[in-house]
Every structure is written in structure tokens, then in C-alpha cells.
PDB file of C-alpha atoms in Angstrom:
ATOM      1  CA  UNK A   1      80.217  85.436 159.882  1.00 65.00           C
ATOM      2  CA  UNK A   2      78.211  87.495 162.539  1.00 64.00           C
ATOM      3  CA  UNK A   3      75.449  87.728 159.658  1.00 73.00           C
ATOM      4  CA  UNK A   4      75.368  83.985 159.256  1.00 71.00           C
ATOM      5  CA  UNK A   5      74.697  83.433 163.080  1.00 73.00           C
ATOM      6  CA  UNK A   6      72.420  85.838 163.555  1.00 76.00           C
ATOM      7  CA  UNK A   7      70.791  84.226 160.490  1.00 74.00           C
ATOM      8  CA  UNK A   8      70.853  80.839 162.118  1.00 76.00           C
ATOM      9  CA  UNK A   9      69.424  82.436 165.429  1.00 76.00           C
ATOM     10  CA  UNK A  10      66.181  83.902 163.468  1.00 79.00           C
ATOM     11  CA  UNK A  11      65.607  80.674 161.869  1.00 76.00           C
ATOM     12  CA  UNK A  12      65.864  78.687 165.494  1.00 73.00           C
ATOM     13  CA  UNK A  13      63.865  81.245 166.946  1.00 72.00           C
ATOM     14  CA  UNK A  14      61.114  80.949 164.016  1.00 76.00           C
ATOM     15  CA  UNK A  15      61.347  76.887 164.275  1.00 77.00           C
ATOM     16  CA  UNK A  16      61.052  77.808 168.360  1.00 77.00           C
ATOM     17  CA  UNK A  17      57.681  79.825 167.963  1.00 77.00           C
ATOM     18  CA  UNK A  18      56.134  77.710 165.276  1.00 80.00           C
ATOM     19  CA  UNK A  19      56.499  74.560 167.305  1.00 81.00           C
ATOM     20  CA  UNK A  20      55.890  76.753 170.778  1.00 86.00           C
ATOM     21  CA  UNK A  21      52.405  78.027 169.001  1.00 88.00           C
ATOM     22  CA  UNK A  22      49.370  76.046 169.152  1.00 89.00           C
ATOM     23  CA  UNK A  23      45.852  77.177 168.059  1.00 89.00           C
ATOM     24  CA  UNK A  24      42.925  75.136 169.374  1.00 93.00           C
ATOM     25  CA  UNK A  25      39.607  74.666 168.023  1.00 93.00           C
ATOM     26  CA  UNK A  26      36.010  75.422 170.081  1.00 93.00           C
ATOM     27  CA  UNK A  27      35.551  71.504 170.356  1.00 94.00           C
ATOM     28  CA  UNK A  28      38.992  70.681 171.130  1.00 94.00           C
ATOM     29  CA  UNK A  29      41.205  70.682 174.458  1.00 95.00           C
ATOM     30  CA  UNK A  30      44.611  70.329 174.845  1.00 95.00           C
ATOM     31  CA  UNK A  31      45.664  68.214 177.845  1.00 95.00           C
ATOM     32  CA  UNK A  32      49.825  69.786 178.624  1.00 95.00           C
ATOM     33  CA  UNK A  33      52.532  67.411 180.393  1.00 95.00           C
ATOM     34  CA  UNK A  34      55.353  69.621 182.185  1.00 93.00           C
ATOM     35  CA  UNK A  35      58.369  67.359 181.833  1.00 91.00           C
ATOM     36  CA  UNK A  36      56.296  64.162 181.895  1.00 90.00           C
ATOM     37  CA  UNK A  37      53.581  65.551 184.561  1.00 93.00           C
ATOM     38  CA  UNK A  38      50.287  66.241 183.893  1.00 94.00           C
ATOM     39  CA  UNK A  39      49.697  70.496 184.014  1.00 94.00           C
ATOM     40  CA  UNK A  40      46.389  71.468 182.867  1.00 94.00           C
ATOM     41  CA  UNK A  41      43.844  71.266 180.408  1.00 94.00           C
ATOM     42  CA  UNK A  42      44.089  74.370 177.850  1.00 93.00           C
ATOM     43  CA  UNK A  43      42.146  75.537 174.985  1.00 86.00           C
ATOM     44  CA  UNK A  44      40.103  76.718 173.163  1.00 91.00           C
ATOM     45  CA  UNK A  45      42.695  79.306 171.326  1.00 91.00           C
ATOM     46  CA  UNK A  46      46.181  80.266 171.418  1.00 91.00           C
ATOM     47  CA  UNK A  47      48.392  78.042 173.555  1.00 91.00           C
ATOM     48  CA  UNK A  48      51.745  78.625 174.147  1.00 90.00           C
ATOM     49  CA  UNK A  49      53.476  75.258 174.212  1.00 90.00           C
ATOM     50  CA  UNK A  50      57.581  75.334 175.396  1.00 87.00           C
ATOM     51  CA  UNK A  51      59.606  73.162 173.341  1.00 85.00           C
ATOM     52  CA  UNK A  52      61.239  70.142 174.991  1.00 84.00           C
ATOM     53  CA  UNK A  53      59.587  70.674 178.518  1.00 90.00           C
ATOM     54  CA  UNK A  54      56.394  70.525 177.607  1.00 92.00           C
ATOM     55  CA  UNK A  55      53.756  68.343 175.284  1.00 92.00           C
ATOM     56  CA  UNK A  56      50.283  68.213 174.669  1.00 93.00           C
ATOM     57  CA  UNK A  57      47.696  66.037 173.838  1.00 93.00           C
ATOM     58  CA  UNK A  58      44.489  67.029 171.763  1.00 93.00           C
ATOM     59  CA  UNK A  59      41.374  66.199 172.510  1.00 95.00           C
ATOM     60  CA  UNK A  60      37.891  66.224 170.687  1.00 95.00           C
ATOM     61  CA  UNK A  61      35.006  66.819 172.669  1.00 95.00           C
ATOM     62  CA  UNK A  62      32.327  66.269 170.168  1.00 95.00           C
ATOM     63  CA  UNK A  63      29.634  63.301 169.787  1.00 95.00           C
ATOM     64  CA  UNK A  64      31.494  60.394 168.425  1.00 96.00           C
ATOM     65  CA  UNK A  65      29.313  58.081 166.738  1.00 95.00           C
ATOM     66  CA  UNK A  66      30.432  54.835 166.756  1.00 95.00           C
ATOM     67  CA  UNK A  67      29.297  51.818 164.930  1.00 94.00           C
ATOM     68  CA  UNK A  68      29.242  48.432 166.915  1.00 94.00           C
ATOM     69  CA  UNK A  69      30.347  45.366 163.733  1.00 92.00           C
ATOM     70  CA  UNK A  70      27.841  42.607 163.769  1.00 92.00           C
ATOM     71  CA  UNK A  71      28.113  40.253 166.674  1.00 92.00           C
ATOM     72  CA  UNK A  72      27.213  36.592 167.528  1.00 90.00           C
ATOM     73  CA  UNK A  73      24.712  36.327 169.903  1.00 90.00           C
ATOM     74  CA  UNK A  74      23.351  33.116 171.473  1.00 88.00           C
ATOM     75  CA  UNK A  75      19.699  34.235 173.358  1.00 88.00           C
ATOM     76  CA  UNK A  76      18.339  32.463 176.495  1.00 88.00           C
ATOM     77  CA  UNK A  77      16.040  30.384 174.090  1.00 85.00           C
ATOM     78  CA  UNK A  78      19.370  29.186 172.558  1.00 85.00           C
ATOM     79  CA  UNK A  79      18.441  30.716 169.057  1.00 85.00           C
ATOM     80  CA  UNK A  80      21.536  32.193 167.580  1.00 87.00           C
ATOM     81  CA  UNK A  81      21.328  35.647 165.703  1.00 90.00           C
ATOM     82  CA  UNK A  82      23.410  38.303 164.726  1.00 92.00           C
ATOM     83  CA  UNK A  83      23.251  41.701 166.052  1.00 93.00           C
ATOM     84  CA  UNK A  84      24.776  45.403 165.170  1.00 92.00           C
ATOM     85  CA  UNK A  85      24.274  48.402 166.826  1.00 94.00           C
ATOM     86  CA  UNK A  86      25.569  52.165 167.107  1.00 96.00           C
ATOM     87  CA  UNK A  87      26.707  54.140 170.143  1.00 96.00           C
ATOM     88  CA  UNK A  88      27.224  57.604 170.815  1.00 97.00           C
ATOM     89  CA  UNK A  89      29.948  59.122 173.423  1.00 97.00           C
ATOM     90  CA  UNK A  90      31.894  62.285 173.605  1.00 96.00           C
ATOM     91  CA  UNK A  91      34.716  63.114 175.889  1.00 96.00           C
ATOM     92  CA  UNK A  92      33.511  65.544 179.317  1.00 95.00           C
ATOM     93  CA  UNK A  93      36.536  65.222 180.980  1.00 95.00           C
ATOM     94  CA  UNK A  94      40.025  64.921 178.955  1.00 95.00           C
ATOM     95  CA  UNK A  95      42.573  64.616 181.512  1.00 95.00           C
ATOM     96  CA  UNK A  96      40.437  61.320 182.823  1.00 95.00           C
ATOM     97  CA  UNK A  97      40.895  60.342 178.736  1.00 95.00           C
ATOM     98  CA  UNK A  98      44.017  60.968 178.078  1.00 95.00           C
ATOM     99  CA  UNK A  99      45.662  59.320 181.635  1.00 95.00           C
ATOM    100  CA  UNK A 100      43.425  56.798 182.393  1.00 94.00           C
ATOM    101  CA  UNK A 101      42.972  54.559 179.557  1.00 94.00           C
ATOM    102  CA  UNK A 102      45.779  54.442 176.446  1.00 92.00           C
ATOM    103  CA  UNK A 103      42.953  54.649 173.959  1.00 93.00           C
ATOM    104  CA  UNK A 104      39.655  55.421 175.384  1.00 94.00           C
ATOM    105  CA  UNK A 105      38.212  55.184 171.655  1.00 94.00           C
ATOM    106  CA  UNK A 106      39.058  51.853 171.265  1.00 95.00           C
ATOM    107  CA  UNK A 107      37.976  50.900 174.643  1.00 95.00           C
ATOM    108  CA  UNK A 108      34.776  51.656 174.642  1.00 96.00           C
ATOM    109  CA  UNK A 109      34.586  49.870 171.253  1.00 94.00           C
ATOM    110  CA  UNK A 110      35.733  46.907 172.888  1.00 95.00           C
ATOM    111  CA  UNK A 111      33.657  47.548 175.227  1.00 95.00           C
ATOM    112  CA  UNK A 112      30.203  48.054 173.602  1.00 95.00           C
ATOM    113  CA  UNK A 113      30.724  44.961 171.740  1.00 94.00           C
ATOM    114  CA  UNK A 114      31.216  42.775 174.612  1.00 94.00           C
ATOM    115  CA  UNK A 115      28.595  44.384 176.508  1.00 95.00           C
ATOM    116  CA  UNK A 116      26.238  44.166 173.660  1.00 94.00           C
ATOM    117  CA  UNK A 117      26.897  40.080 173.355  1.00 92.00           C
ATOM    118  CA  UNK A 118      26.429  39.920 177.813  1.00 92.00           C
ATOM    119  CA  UNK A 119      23.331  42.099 177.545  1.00 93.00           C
ATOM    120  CA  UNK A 120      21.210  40.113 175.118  1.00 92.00           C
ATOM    121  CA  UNK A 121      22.268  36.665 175.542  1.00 90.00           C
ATOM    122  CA  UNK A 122      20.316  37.503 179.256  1.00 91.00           C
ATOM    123  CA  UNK A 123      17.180  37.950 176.790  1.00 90.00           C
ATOM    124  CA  UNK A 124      15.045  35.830 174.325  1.00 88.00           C
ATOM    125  CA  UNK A 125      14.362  36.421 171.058  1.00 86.00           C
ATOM    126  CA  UNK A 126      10.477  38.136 171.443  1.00 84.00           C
ATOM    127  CA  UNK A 127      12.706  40.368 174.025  1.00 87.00           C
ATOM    128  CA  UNK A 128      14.914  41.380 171.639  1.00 88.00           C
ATOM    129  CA  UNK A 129      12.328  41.953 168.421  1.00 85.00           C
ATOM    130  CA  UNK A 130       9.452  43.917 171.007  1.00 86.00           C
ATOM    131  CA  UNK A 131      11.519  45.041 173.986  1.00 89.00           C
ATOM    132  CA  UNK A 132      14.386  46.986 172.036  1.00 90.00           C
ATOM    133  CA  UNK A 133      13.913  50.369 173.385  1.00 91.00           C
ATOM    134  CA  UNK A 134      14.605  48.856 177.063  1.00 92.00           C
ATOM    135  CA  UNK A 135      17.631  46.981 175.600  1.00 93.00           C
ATOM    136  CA  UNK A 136      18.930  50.206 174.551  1.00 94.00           C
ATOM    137  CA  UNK A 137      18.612  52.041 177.603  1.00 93.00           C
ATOM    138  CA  UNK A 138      19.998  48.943 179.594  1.00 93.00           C
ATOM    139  CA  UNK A 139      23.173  48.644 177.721  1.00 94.00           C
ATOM    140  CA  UNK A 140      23.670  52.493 177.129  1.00 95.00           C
ATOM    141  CA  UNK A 141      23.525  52.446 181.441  1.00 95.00           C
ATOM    142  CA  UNK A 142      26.139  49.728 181.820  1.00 94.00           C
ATOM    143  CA  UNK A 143      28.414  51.451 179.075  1.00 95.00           C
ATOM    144  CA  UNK A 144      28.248  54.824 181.111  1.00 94.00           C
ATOM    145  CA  UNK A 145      29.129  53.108 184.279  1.00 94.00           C
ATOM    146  CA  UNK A 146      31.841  51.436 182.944  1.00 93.00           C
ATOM    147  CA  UNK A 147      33.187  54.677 180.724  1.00 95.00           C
ATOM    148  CA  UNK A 148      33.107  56.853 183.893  1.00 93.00           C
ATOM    149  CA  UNK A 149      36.260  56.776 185.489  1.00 94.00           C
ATOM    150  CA  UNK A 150      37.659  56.933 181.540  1.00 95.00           C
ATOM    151  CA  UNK A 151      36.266  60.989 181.338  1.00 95.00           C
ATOM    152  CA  UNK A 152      33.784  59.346 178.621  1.00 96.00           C
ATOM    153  CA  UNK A 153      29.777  60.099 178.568  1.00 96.00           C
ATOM    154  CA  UNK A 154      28.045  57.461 176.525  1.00 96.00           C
ATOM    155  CA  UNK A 155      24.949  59.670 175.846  1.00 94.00           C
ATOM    156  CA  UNK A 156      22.921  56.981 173.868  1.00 95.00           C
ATOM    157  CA  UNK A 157      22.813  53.147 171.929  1.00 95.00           C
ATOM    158  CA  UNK A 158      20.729  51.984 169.256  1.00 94.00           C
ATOM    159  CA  UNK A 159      20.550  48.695 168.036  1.00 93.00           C
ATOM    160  CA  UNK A 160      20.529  48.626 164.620  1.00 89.00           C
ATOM    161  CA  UNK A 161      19.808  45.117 163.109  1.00 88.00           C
ATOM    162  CA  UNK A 162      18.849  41.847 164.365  1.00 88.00           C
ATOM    163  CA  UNK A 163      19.464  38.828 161.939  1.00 87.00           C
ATOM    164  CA  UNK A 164      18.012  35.976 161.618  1.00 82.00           C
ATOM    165  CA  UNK A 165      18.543  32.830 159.911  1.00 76.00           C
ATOM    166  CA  UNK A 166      15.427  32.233 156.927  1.00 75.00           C
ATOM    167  CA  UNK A 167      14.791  29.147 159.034  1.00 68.00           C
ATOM    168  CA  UNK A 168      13.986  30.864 162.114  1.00 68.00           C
ATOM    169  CA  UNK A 169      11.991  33.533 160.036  1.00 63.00           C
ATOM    170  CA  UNK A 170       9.761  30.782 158.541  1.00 73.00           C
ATOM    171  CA  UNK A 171       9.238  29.470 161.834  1.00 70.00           C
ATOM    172  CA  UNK A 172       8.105  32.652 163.921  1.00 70.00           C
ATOM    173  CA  UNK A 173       6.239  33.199 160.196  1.00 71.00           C
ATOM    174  CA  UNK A 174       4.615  29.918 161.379  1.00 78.00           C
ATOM    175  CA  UNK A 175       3.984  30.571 164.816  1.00 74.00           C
ATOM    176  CA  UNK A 176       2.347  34.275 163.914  1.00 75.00           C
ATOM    177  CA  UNK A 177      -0.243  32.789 161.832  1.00 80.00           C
ATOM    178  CA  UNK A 178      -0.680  29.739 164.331  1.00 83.00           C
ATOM    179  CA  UNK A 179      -1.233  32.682 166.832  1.00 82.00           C
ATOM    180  CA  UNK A 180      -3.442  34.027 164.748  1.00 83.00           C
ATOM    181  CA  UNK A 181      -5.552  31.426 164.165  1.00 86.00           C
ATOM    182  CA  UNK A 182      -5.868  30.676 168.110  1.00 87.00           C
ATOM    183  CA  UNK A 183      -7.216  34.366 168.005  1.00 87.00           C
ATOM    184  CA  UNK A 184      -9.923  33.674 165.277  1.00 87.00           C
ATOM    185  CA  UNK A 185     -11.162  30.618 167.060  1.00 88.00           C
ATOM    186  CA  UNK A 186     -11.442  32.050 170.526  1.00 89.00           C
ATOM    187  CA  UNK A 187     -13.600  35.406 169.284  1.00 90.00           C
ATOM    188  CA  UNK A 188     -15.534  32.498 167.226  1.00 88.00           C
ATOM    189  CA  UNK A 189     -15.786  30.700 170.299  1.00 88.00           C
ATOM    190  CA  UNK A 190     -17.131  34.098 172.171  1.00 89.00           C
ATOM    191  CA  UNK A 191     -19.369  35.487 169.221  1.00 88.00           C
ATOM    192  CA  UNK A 192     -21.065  31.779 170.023  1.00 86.00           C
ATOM    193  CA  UNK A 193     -21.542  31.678 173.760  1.00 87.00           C
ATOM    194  CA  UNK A 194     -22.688  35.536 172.992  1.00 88.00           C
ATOM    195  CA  UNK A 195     -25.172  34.955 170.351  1.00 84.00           C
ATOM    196  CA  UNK A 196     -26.568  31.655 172.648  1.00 84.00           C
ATOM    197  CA  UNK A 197     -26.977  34.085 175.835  1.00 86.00           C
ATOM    198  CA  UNK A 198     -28.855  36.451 173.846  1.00 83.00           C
ATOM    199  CA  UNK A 199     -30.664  34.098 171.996  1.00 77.00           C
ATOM    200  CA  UNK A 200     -31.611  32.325 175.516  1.00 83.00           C
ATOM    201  CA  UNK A 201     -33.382  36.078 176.847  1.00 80.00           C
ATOM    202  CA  UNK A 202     -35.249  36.719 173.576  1.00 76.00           C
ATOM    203  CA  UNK A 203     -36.512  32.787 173.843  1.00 74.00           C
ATOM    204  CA  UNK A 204     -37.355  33.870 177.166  1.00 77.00           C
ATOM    205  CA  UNK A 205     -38.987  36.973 176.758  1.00 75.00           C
ATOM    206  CA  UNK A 206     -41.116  35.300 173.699  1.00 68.00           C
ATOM    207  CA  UNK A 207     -42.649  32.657 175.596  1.00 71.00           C
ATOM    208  CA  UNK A 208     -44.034  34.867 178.340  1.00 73.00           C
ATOM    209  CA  UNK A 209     -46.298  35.621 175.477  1.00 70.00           C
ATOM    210  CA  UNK A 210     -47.606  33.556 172.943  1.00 66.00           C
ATOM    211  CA  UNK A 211     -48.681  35.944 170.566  1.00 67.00           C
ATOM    212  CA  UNK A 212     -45.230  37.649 170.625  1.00 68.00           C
ATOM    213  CA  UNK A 213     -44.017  34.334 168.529  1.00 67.00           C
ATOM    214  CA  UNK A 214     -46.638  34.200 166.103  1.00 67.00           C
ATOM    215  CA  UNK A 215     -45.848  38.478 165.568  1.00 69.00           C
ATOM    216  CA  UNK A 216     -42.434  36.904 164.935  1.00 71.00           C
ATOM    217  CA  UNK A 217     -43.307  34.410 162.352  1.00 67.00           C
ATOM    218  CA  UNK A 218     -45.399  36.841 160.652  1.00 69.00           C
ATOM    219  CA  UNK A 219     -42.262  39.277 160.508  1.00 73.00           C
ATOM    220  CA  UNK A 220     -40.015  36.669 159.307  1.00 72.00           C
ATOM    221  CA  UNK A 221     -42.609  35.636 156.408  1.00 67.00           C
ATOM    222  CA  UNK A 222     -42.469  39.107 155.509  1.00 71.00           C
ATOM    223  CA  UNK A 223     -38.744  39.028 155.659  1.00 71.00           C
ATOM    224  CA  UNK A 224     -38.404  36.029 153.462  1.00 67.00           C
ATOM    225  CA  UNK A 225     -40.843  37.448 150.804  1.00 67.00           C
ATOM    226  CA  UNK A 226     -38.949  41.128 150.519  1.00 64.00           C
ATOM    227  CA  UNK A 227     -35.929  38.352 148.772  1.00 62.00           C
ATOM    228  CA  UNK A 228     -38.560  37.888 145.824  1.00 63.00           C
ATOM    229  CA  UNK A 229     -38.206  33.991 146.581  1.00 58.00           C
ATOM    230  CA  UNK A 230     -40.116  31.577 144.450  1.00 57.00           C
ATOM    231  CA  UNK A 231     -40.548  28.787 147.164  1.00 63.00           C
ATOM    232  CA  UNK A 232     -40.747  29.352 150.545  1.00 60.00           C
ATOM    233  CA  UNK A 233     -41.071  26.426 153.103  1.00 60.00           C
ATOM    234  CA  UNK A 234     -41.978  27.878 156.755  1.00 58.00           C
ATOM    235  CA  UNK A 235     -42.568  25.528 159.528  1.00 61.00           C
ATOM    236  CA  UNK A 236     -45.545  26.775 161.277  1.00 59.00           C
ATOM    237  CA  UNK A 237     -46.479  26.233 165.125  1.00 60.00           C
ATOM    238  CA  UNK A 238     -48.864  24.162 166.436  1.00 60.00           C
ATOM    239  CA  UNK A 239     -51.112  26.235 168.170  1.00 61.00           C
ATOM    240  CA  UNK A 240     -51.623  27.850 164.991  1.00 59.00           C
ATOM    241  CA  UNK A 241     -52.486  24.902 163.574  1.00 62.00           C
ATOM    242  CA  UNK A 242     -54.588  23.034 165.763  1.00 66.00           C
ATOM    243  CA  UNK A 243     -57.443  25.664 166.183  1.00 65.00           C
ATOM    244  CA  UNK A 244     -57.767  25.127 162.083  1.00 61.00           C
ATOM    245  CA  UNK A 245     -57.537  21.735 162.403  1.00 67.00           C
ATOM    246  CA  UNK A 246     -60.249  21.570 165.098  1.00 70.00           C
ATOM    247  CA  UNK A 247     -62.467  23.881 162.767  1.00 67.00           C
ATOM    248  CA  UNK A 248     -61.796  21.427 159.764  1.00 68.00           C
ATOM    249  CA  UNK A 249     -63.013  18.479 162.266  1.00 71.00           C
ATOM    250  CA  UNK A 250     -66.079  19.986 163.404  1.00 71.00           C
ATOM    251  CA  UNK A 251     -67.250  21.406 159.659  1.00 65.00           C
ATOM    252  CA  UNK A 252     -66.504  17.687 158.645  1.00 67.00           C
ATOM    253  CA  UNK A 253     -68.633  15.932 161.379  1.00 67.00           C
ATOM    254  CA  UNK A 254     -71.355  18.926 160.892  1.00 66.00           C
ATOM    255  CA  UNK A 255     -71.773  17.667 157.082  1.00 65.00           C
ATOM    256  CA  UNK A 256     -71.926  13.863 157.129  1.00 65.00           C
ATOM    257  CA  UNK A 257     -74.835  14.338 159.790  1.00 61.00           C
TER     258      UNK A 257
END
């Protein structure tokens, strides 16, 4: 009978130890309630919890990564799109996790998504598609503020995907090439007034000397005949021509006398 107690006392005393022994990881804390009361934070290691009058509560402290699901957004140009992003937290203070908020996971995945729909509707859409990288720090500011008093760190947010409807893509399609073509007209337009200024020195500069134009006709005879042309119609000046014509007038009234 004695055997069979003392049998029953081991076996209590083994349940005892293996409930009373706790071994933490290096990325996890254990946050210990004495008789309902927060104690301390313990770990990493052995922990020595007492049955009944005490209980933990584990805690990772690693990077969580977090994925935002795809959210309605309505932009301040009223063009509706759907957006997804990712966030990254990890735990720096687990007594603030565990006693502060019931489930500080799910709260800041509540809140990411409701920040992430307050935070861009503020924006319009050629925000959202060139300014992303300030998006991301802007939203990954307010989520830290917010996460604080929860022992959270919200270390950074990415947006991941912005969709649009084919509609809307056809239409910026449309706009990029109407931008485009605004482009090509107005370096058109400045090639132009460019070419007329410097056409406007060299006329300039060519009739300060006479002989400088016919040099220039000459060149661009020579020009035209380096393209092995069969025809080649050249308007020439008149002070070229009237000196000949003078010539041919004189020789003419020279002969019938």
C-alpha cells in the first residue's frame, strides 16, 4: 500500500516538474502572471513555471511579415482601384503585447488595412503609380504611431499591387501617347524657331558681303553635283546675271553698227 503511494507521489511529482519546466527559445519571451498579476518577462532558457499560481504567455520576437488582402480604394480623382500590400512588425516589448491589446497580430492587421484604404484615398492615381516609395514611408509612420503603446515596431510597408480596371489602362494608354505627342510637337515647334534664328544670323552675315552668297551658290552647285544628278535646276541671282546680260547688250548693239 505504502509502495502504491509513494508510486502515485513520483508520478505527481514528474507531472509537477514537466508542467513546472519550460524551455524558451533565443527569439521567444515568456511574459509570467503570479495569480492573475503580471510578474516579469523571462526567457530565453530554462524557466521554472509553478503550477496553479503561475502562467505564462509566449512571445515571438521575430519579423512578422504580414500580407495586407486586396482592398477597395476610391482615389481623390474618384477612380476606383484595388490595392495589396505587405507589412513587416516584430514585437520589442511583450508585456505592452500581451496586456494591452487581446491580439496585437490581428490588430495591426486590422489596422494596416484600414490605414492603407485612409492613406491613399488622400492621393490620386499618378500619386499612387510615381509617388509609391513616399506612400510607403507615410503609412509605415502612421502604423508605428498607432502600434506603439501595443509593444509593436512596424519596421517597414510595401505596396505590392495596384489594379486597375482595362478601361482605365486604355485610357492613361491614351493619355501617354497624347502626352507624347504634345512632346513631339513642342521640340518640332523649338527645332523651328531654332533653325529660323540661325538661319536669320547666317542671312545676316551673308549680305554684309556679296561675294560670300555667290561662294555659297558655287558650294551648293558643287553639292548638288557630288549626288550624280541628271538635271539640275538652280535659280541664279541677279547680280550675277545682269553684268552678262549687260555684256550680251553691248556685243549686240556693237554688231548691228
Amino acid at each position: 500500500m505504502v509502495s502504491y503511494f509513494m508510486g502515485l507521489l513520483i508520478a505527481a511529482v514528474v507531472l509537477i516538474l514537466m508542467y513546472a519546466i519550460r524551455i524558451l527559445r533565443e527569439y521567444e519571451r515568456a511574459v509570467v502572471f503570479f495569480l492573475g498579476r503580471f510578474q516579469a518577462v523571462k526567457g530565453p532558457g530554462l524557466i521554472i513555471i509553478i503550477p496553479v499560481i503561475q502562467t505564462m504567455e509566449r512571445v515571438d520576437l521575430r519579423t512578422v511579415v504580414m500580407d495586407v488582402p486586396t482592398q477597395d480604394v476610391i482615389s481623390r480623382d474618384n477612380v476606383s482601384v484595388k490595392v495589396n500590400a505587405v507589412v513587416y512588425y516584430r514585437v520589442i516589448d511583450p508585456q505592452s503585447a500581451i496586456i494591452n491589446v487581446e491580439n496585437y497580430h490581428e490588430a495591426v492587421s486590422q489596422l494596416s488595412q484600414t490605414t492603407l484604404r485612409s492613406v491613399l484615398g488622400k492621393h490620386e492615381l499618378d500619386e499612387m503609380l510615381s509617388e509609391r516609395d513616399k506612400l510607403n514611408v507615410d503609412i509605415q509612420k502612421i502604423l508605428d504611431e498607432q502600434t506603439d503603446a501595443w509593444g509593436v515596431k512596424v519596421t517597414n510597408v510595401e505596396i505590392k499591387h495596384i489594379d486597375l480596371d482595362e478601361s482605365m489602362i486604355r485610357a492613361i494608354a491614351r493619355q501617354a501617347e497624347a502626352e507624347r505627342s504634345r512632346r513631339a510637337k513642342v521640340i518640332h515647334a523649338e527645332g523651328e524657331a531654332q533653325a529660323a534664328q540661325k538661319l536669320t544670323e547666317a542671312a545676316d552675315q551673308l549680305s554684309r558681303n556679296p561675294n560670300a552668297i555667290t561662294l555659297r551658290y558655287m558650294q551648293t552647285l558643287i553639292d548638288i553635283a557630288g549626288e550624280h544628278n541628271s538635271t539640275i535646276v538652280f535659280p541664279l541671282p541677279m547680280d550675277l546675271i545682269q553684268p552678262l546680260m549687260k555684256n550680251m547688250m553691248t556685243g549686240q548693239q556693237k554688231a548691228e553698227s
